[in-house]
C-alpha cells in the first residue's frame, strides 16, 4: 500500500537500520543496593525503515515500544546493537551516540512524544521552545540563523501545524492537549528532519482531536517526504497510517509485514488475537474475538523458548524450549513462530 505522490522505488532504500538492539535496565535492591536482576525491555531487535515509508510498531503496553523509540533516538544508552541513519552509525552500544554523528543525527531524526505536556518545558514560551533548536545548532556551528530569521522560521512552523502567530508568547499550560501536541510536532519538524519517531502521539488526546493530529502528521509527511516510525498500541490507528507493520511482544518483534498482508492474513497467534480485538463499526458483522489467556509474563524473567508460549493456543513442545527467530514466510512477510 503506497500513498499518493510517493515514489515506490524510493521506498526500497533503507534510511534507518536497527541491528540487534538490546536494552536491559538493571534492578538494584537490598541494603547495599546491589544489582538483583535486569528488565529485558528490548531484546535483540533488527529492522530497516525505508525512505518515505511509515513503519507502524504495535504491541501491548509494556512490550518495549517506547524504549525502542528512545534507544533509536539515543535517549537511552544501548546494552547491545546499533542504529544506522543514512548508512552512518549514530548510536552504538559502547559509544552512545558517535561524535559528530550525534549532533547531525538530531537534525535528521526527531521524536514526537506521547505526553504533549511533559515533553514541553513549562517555564518557556512557545516561541522560546521552538527557537531553541536554531540557537543550539548555531552554537554548534552547524547553522547560522540570525535572531530575525529565527523568528520568521518559528512563525512558519506555527503556520505549518495550524497555530496562529499570537501563541508565540504563551506558555504550554495555556493550551489544550491537541494544541500542545501541535507545538510538539512543530518542534519535531524544526530544521526539516528526514525521520520522525512518533511515540503514541495521539494516545493522550481526546478522540475528537486524535484524527486532526493524525491528519496533520500525514500531511506533513507528504509535504516534507518524511520517513516515520509510528509507535502505537492501537492497531486500528496504525493500519491507516502504515505501509508496513511490526508487531512487538515482550521486547521482541514477532511479525513484520506489509500492512494489508498483516491484516488480511496474520501469521503469528499474537497478531491474530490483536486483530480480532479491533472493533468493527458494523452491528451486522459478527467477529470471533480471540481472548488471550493468562498475564503478560514479566520482562525481568521472560519465559524460555517462545516468549508467547504461556498464552498461545497453538503451543507445541518445541515452543517451550526453543526460541523462534524472525524468518521470511512469504513475500516480505516475516514471522517468529515454530508453526512456519
Ligand atoms: Fe505459539 Fe509456538 Fe508459535 Fe510461539 S512458536 S507463537 S508458542 S506456536
Short mmCIF file of C-alpha atoms and ligand atoms in Angstrom, two decimals:
data_model
loop_
_atom_site.label_atom_id
_atom_site.label_comp_id
_atom_site.label_asym_id
_atom_site.label_seq_id
_atom_site.Cartn_x
_atom_site.Cartn_y
_atom_site.Cartn_z
CA UNK A 1 0.00 0.00 0.00
CA UNK A 2 1.65 3.22 -1.11
CA UNK A 3 0.18 6.63 -0.55
CA UNK A 4 -0.32 9.18 -3.34
CA UNK A 5 2.64 11.17 -4.54
CA UNK A 6 5.25 8.79 -3.19
CA UNK A 7 7.78 7.08 -5.37
CA UNK A 8 7.53 3.34 -4.98
CA UNK A 9 11.19 2.77 -5.90
CA UNK A 10 12.47 5.19 -3.25
CA UNK A 11 10.72 3.01 -0.70
CA UNK A 12 13.24 0.23 -1.11
CA UNK A 13 16.15 2.33 0.13
CA UNK A 14 16.63 1.85 3.88
CA UNK A 15 17.19 5.15 5.64
CA UNK A 16 17.13 3.84 9.22
CA UNK A 17 18.61 0.48 10.19
CA UNK A 18 18.33 -1.06 13.63
CA UNK A 19 20.60 -4.06 14.27
CA UNK A 20 20.47 -6.42 17.25
CA UNK A 21 19.26 -3.65 19.56
CA UNK A 22 19.08 -4.64 23.22
CA UNK A 23 18.18 -2.52 26.20
CA UNK A 24 18.30 -4.01 29.68
CA UNK A 25 17.56 -1.92 32.77
CA UNK A 26 19.36 -3.06 35.93
CA UNK A 27 17.29 -3.53 39.10
CA UNK A 28 19.02 -2.55 42.33
CA UNK A 29 17.85 -3.55 45.81
CA UNK A 30 18.84 -4.69 49.30
CA UNK A 31 20.77 -2.72 51.94
CA UNK A 32 23.81 -2.27 49.71
CA UNK A 33 21.76 -1.53 46.59
CA UNK A 34 23.34 -4.39 44.69
CA UNK A 35 22.11 -5.34 41.26
CA UNK A 36 19.47 -8.03 41.69
CA UNK A 37 18.32 -8.55 38.14
CA UNK A 38 17.59 -6.88 34.83
CA UNK A 39 14.47 -5.86 32.95
CA UNK A 40 14.78 -7.16 29.38
CA UNK A 41 12.93 -4.19 27.86
CA UNK A 42 14.17 -4.66 24.29
CA UNK A 43 15.86 -7.92 23.39
CA UNK A 44 17.72 -8.18 20.10
CA UNK A 45 15.56 -6.27 17.63
CA UNK A 46 16.58 -5.72 13.99
CA UNK A 47 14.65 -3.98 11.20
CA UNK A 48 15.01 -1.38 8.43
CA UNK A 49 12.80 1.60 7.73
CA UNK A 50 12.75 2.51 4.05
CA UNK A 51 12.91 6.04 2.73
CA UNK A 52 9.48 7.73 2.70
CA UNK A 53 7.58 4.88 4.31
CA UNK A 54 5.70 4.66 7.58
CA UNK A 55 6.58 1.64 9.66
CA UNK A 56 3.99 1.01 12.37
CA UNK A 57 5.20 -0.57 15.61
CA UNK A 58 2.42 -2.12 17.69
CA UNK A 59 2.11 -4.15 20.85
CA UNK A 60 0.62 -4.12 24.33
CA UNK A 61 1.67 -1.57 26.94
CA UNK A 62 4.98 -2.58 28.49
CA UNK A 63 6.23 -4.57 25.47
CA UNK A 64 9.15 -2.19 24.94
CA UNK A 65 7.89 0.00 22.06
CA UNK A 66 8.66 3.34 23.68
CA UNK A 67 12.02 2.13 24.99
CA UNK A 68 12.91 1.05 21.46
CA UNK A 69 11.95 4.51 20.08
CA UNK A 70 14.04 6.23 22.74
CA UNK A 71 17.01 3.93 22.10
CA UNK A 72 16.85 4.77 18.38
CA UNK A 73 16.91 8.47 19.26
CA UNK A 74 19.89 7.88 21.58
CA UNK A 75 17.93 9.00 24.64
CA UNK A 76 18.87 5.71 26.35
CA UNK A 77 22.27 4.09 26.07
CA UNK A 78 22.17 0.67 24.39
CA UNK A 79 23.04 -2.62 26.05
CA UNK A 80 23.90 -4.01 22.62
CA UNK A 81 23.33 -3.37 18.93
CA UNK A 82 23.44 -0.26 16.79
CA UNK A 83 21.33 2.29 14.92
CA UNK A 84 22.38 3.46 11.46
CA UNK A 85 20.96 6.54 9.75
CA UNK A 86 21.71 7.14 6.06
CA UNK A 87 24.44 4.49 6.21
CA UNK A 88 26.20 6.10 9.18
CA UNK A 89 26.18 4.61 12.69
CA UNK A 90 24.63 7.18 15.03
CA UNK A 91 24.01 5.09 18.16
CA UNK A 92 26.10 2.15 19.32
CA UNK A 93 26.24 0.09 22.48
CA UNK A 94 29.66 1.26 23.60
CA UNK A 95 29.91 4.84 22.50
CA UNK A 96 26.32 6.04 22.96
CA UNK A 97 25.98 8.48 20.09
CA UNK A 98 29.04 8.64 17.90
CA UNK A 99 30.82 12.05 17.95
CA UNK A 100 29.71 14.45 15.25
CA UNK A 101 27.15 11.88 14.06
CA UNK A 102 25.43 12.51 17.39
CA UNK A 103 24.83 16.17 16.64
CA UNK A 104 23.96 15.71 12.99
CA UNK A 105 21.55 12.83 13.59
CA UNK A 106 19.39 15.08 15.76
CA UNK A 107 19.00 17.33 12.73
CA UNK A 108 17.81 14.41 10.63
CA UNK A 109 15.83 12.40 13.17
CA UNK A 110 13.30 13.79 15.62
CA UNK A 111 10.68 12.47 18.00
CA UNK A 112 7.09 13.36 18.83
CA UNK A 113 6.42 12.32 22.42
CA UNK A 114 3.37 10.65 23.90
CA UNK A 115 2.66 13.26 26.56
CA UNK A 116 2.44 16.70 24.96
CA UNK A 117 2.56 18.45 28.35
CA UNK A 118 5.51 16.66 29.97
CA UNK A 119 7.58 16.96 26.80
CA UNK A 120 7.38 20.78 26.70
CA UNK A 121 9.33 22.99 29.10
CA UNK A 122 6.61 24.67 31.18
CA UNK A 123 8.87 27.66 32.01
CA UNK A 124 9.47 28.55 28.37
CA UNK A 125 7.10 30.30 25.99
CA UNK A 126 6.16 28.61 22.73
CA UNK A 127 8.48 31.00 20.89
CA UNK A 128 11.43 30.04 23.12
CA UNK A 129 10.67 26.31 22.79
CA UNK A 130 10.61 26.49 19.01
CA UNK A 131 13.63 28.78 18.74
CA UNK A 132 15.83 26.65 20.98
CA UNK A 133 16.96 24.21 18.31
CA UNK A 134 18.09 27.00 15.97
CA UNK A 135 20.11 28.53 18.82
CA UNK A 136 21.72 25.17 19.73
CA UNK A 137 22.73 24.44 16.15
CA UNK A 138 24.07 27.99 15.76
CA UNK A 139 26.28 27.38 18.82
CA UNK A 140 27.46 24.10 17.32
CA UNK A 141 28.39 25.98 14.14
CA UNK A 142 26.06 23.87 12.01
CA UNK A 143 23.50 26.61 11.18
CA UNK A 144 23.73 30.43 11.06
CA UNK A 145 20.30 31.82 11.82
CA UNK A 146 20.14 35.46 12.91
CA UNK A 147 17.56 36.47 15.51
CA UNK A 148 15.08 37.88 12.98
CA UNK A 149 15.46 34.81 10.73
CA UNK A 150 14.79 32.52 13.70
CA UNK A 151 11.60 34.44 14.48
CA UNK A 152 10.45 34.10 10.88
CA UNK A 153 11.14 30.34 10.92
CA UNK A 154 9.19 29.94 14.17
CA UNK A 155 6.18 31.72 12.63
CA UNK A 156 6.40 29.44 9.59
CA UNK A 157 6.47 26.38 11.88
CA UNK A 158 3.38 27.58 13.75
CA UNK A 159 1.56 28.13 10.47
CA UNK A 160 2.51 24.64 9.27
CA UNK A 161 0.95 22.99 12.32
CA UNK A 162 -2.19 25.15 12.24
CA UNK A 163 -1.45 27.54 15.12
CA UNK A 164 -1.69 31.33 14.88
CA UNK A 165 1.30 33.59 15.36
CA UNK A 166 -0.11 35.15 18.57
CA UNK A 167 0.61 31.92 20.55
CA UNK A 168 4.31 32.72 20.48
CA UNK A 169 4.33 34.47 23.88
CA UNK A 170 2.11 31.94 25.65
CA UNK A 171 3.20 29.07 27.92
CA UNK A 172 2.38 25.36 27.38
CA UNK A 173 -0.13 25.24 30.27
CA UNK A 174 -2.32 27.78 28.43
CA UNK A 175 -3.12 25.27 25.66
CA UNK A 176 -5.38 22.25 25.22
CA UNK A 177 -3.84 18.79 24.76
CA UNK A 178 -4.31 18.91 20.98
CA UNK A 179 -2.69 22.34 20.69
CA UNK A 180 0.21 21.23 22.88
CA UNK A 181 0.76 18.25 20.62
CA UNK A 182 0.81 20.64 17.63
CA UNK A 183 3.58 22.57 19.39
CA UNK A 184 5.44 19.26 19.97
CA UNK A 185 5.08 18.46 16.26
CA UNK A 186 6.29 21.95 15.28
CA UNK A 187 9.37 21.41 17.45
CA UNK A 188 9.98 17.99 15.88
CA UNK A 189 9.91 19.35 12.31
CA UNK A 190 12.24 22.27 13.08
CA UNK A 191 15.17 22.29 10.64
CA UNK A 192 13.45 19.79 8.34
CA UNK A 193 14.31 16.31 9.69
CA UNK A 194 14.17 13.21 7.45
CA UNK A 195 12.90 10.73 10.03
CA UNK A 196 10.14 11.20 12.60
CA UNK A 197 9.68 8.80 15.51
CA UNK A 198 6.07 9.23 16.62
CA UNK A 199 5.66 7.69 20.07
CA UNK A 200 1.91 7.22 20.60
CA UNK A 201 1.31 10.86 19.58
CA UNK A 202 -2.48 10.66 19.99
CA UNK A 203 -2.98 8.26 22.89
CA UNK A 204 -3.11 11.08 25.49
CA UNK A 205 -5.64 13.09 23.45
CA UNK A 206 -9.45 13.17 23.23
CA UNK A 207 -10.90 11.03 20.47
CA UNK A 208 -12.25 14.20 18.80
CA UNK A 209 -8.77 15.66 18.25
CA UNK A 210 -6.93 12.41 17.54
CA UNK A 211 -7.90 12.39 13.85
CA UNK A 212 -6.86 16.05 13.44
CA UNK A 213 -3.40 15.30 14.79
CA UNK A 214 -3.08 12.13 12.69
CA UNK A 215 -4.07 14.07 9.56
CA UNK A 216 -1.55 16.77 10.41
CA UNK A 217 1.22 14.16 10.69
CA UNK A 218 0.13 12.57 7.40
CA UNK A 219 0.06 15.93 5.59
CA UNK A 220 3.48 16.91 6.92
CA UNK A 221 4.83 13.53 5.90
CA UNK A 222 3.60 14.07 2.32
CA UNK A 223 4.81 17.68 2.15
CA UNK A 224 8.25 17.02 3.59
CA UNK A 225 8.78 13.46 2.32
CA UNK A 226 9.28 12.26 5.89
CA UNK A 227 10.01 8.70 6.91
CA UNK A 228 8.04 7.69 10.02
CA UNK A 229 8.31 5.09 12.73
CA UNK A 230 4.82 5.21 14.20
CA UNK A 231 4.57 3.60 17.64
CA UNK A 232 1.11 2.76 18.98
CA UNK A 233 -0.85 0.15 20.92
CA UNK A 234 -3.84 0.79 18.64
CA UNK A 235 -3.73 -1.46 15.57
CA UNK A 236 -6.71 0.39 14.07
CA UNK A 237 -4.75 3.68 14.00
CA UNK A 238 -1.55 2.08 12.76
CA UNK A 239 -3.38 0.31 9.95
CA UNK A 240 -4.47 3.58 8.32
CA UNK A 241 -1.05 5.21 8.56
CA UNK A 242 1.44 2.46 7.87
CA UNK A 243 2.97 0.89 4.80
CA UNK A 244 4.42 -1.94 6.89
CA UNK A 245 3.75 -3.03 10.44
CA UNK A 246 5.98 -4.67 13.05
CA UNK A 247 4.30 -6.41 15.99
CA UNK A 248 6.20 -6.48 19.28
CA UNK A 249 5.74 -8.86 22.20
CA UNK A 250 7.80 -8.77 25.40
CA UNK A 251 10.79 -6.97 23.90
CA UNK A 252 10.92 -8.86 20.59
CA UNK A 253 9.44 -8.41 17.10
CA UNK A 254 7.21 -11.41 16.39
CA UNK A 255 5.83 -10.39 12.98
CA UNK A 256 6.71 -7.85 10.28
CA UNK A 257 4.77 -7.45 7.05
CA UNK A 258 3.05 -5.07 4.61
CA UNK A 259 0.08 -3.52 6.43
CA UNK A 260 -2.55 -5.10 4.18
CA UNK A 261 -0.97 -8.56 4.30
CA UNK A 262 -0.74 -8.41 8.08
CA UNK A 263 -4.42 -7.53 8.43
CA UNK A 264 -5.68 -9.94 5.80
CA UNK A 265 -3.54 -12.87 6.84
CA UNK A 266 -1.86 -12.53 10.23
CA UNK A 267 0.52 -15.43 10.82
CA UNK A 268 1.58 -15.07 14.44
CA UNK A 269 -1.04 -16.12 17.03
CA UNK A 270 -0.43 -12.89 18.97
CA UNK A 271 -1.13 -10.75 15.87
CA UNK A 272 -4.25 -12.85 15.23
CA UNK A 273 -5.51 -12.03 18.70
CA UNK A 274 -4.71 -8.31 18.36
CA UNK A 275 -6.53 -8.07 15.04
CA UNK A 276 -9.54 -9.95 16.37
CA UNK A 277 -9.85 -7.29 19.09
CA UNK A 278 -10.22 -4.35 16.64
CA UNK A 279 -13.86 -3.18 16.82
CA UNK A 280 -15.81 -3.20 13.53
CA UNK A 281 -18.31 -0.31 13.11
CA UNK A 282 -21.00 -2.59 11.67
CA UNK A 283 -23.54 -4.27 14.01
CA UNK A 284 -24.40 -6.86 11.30
CA UNK A 285 -20.82 -8.07 11.15
CA UNK A 286 -20.14 -10.85 13.65
CA UNK A 287 -16.50 -11.30 14.53
CA UNK A 288 -14.95 -14.00 16.71
CA UNK A 289 -12.72 -12.42 19.30
CA UNK A 290 -9.67 -14.41 20.39
CA UNK A 291 -9.21 -13.92 24.12
CA UNK A 292 -5.65 -14.43 25.25
CA UNK A 293 -5.42 -16.39 28.48
CA UNK A 294 -3.02 -15.53 31.28
CA UNK A 295 -1.00 -12.46 32.09
CA UNK A 296 1.85 -10.99 30.10
CA UNK A 297 5.00 -12.60 31.62
CA UNK A 298 7.45 -10.36 33.45
CA UNK A 299 10.26 -8.89 31.33
CA UNK A 300 12.50 -9.45 34.39
CA UNK A 301 12.26 -13.17 33.89
CA UNK A 302 10.88 -13.83 30.38
CA UNK A 303 9.78 -17.42 29.62
CA UNK A 304 12.26 -19.80 27.98
CA UNK A 305 11.70 -20.74 24.34
CA UNK A 306 8.99 -18.73 22.62
CA UNK A 307 8.07 -15.84 24.90
CA UNK A 308 4.44 -16.14 23.86
CA UNK A 309 4.11 -19.85 24.71
CA UNK A 310 2.40 -19.21 28.09
CA UNK A 311 -0.57 -17.64 26.25
CA UNK A 312 -0.50 -19.34 22.86
CA UNK A 313 -3.38 -21.56 21.79
CA UNK A 314 -1.16 -23.48 19.34
CA UNK A 315 1.69 -24.17 21.78
CA UNK A 316 3.85 -27.23 20.98
CA UNK A 317 6.66 -28.93 22.93
CA UNK A 318 9.38 -27.21 20.90
CA UNK A 319 7.91 -23.79 21.80
CA UNK A 320 8.77 -24.30 25.48
CA UNK A 321 12.47 -24.84 24.90
CA UNK A 322 13.49 -23.28 21.57
CA UNK A 323 13.16 -19.60 20.76
CA UNK A 324 11.80 -19.00 17.22
CA UNK A 325 13.67 -16.48 15.05
CA UNK A 326 12.06 -13.89 12.78
CA UNK A 327 12.14 -15.60 9.37
CA UNK A 328 10.58 -14.81 5.97
CA UNK A 329 7.44 -16.83 5.37
CA UNK A 330 6.08 -15.26 2.18
CA UNK A 331 6.77 -12.09 0.19
CA UNK A 332 8.19 -9.60 2.70
CA UNK A 333 6.19 -11.31 5.45
CA UNK A 334 8.39 -12.22 8.43
CA UNK A 335 7.23 -14.20 11.44
CA UNK A 336 8.84 -15.66 14.55
CA UNK A 337 6.85 -18.84 15.18
CA UNK A 338 7.65 -22.57 15.01
CA UNK A 339 4.46 -23.18 13.04
CA UNK A 340 6.04 -21.60 9.92
FE1 LIG B 1 2.74 -20.24 19.67
FE2 LIG B 1 4.79 -21.90 19.45
FE3 LIG B 1 4.36 -20.07 17.58
FE4 LIG B 1 5.22 -19.36 19.98
S1 LIG B 1 6.32 -20.59 18.50
S2 LIG B 1 3.64 -18.38 18.81
S3 LIG B 1 4.13 -20.79 21.27
S4 LIG B 1 3.04 -21.79 18.09
#
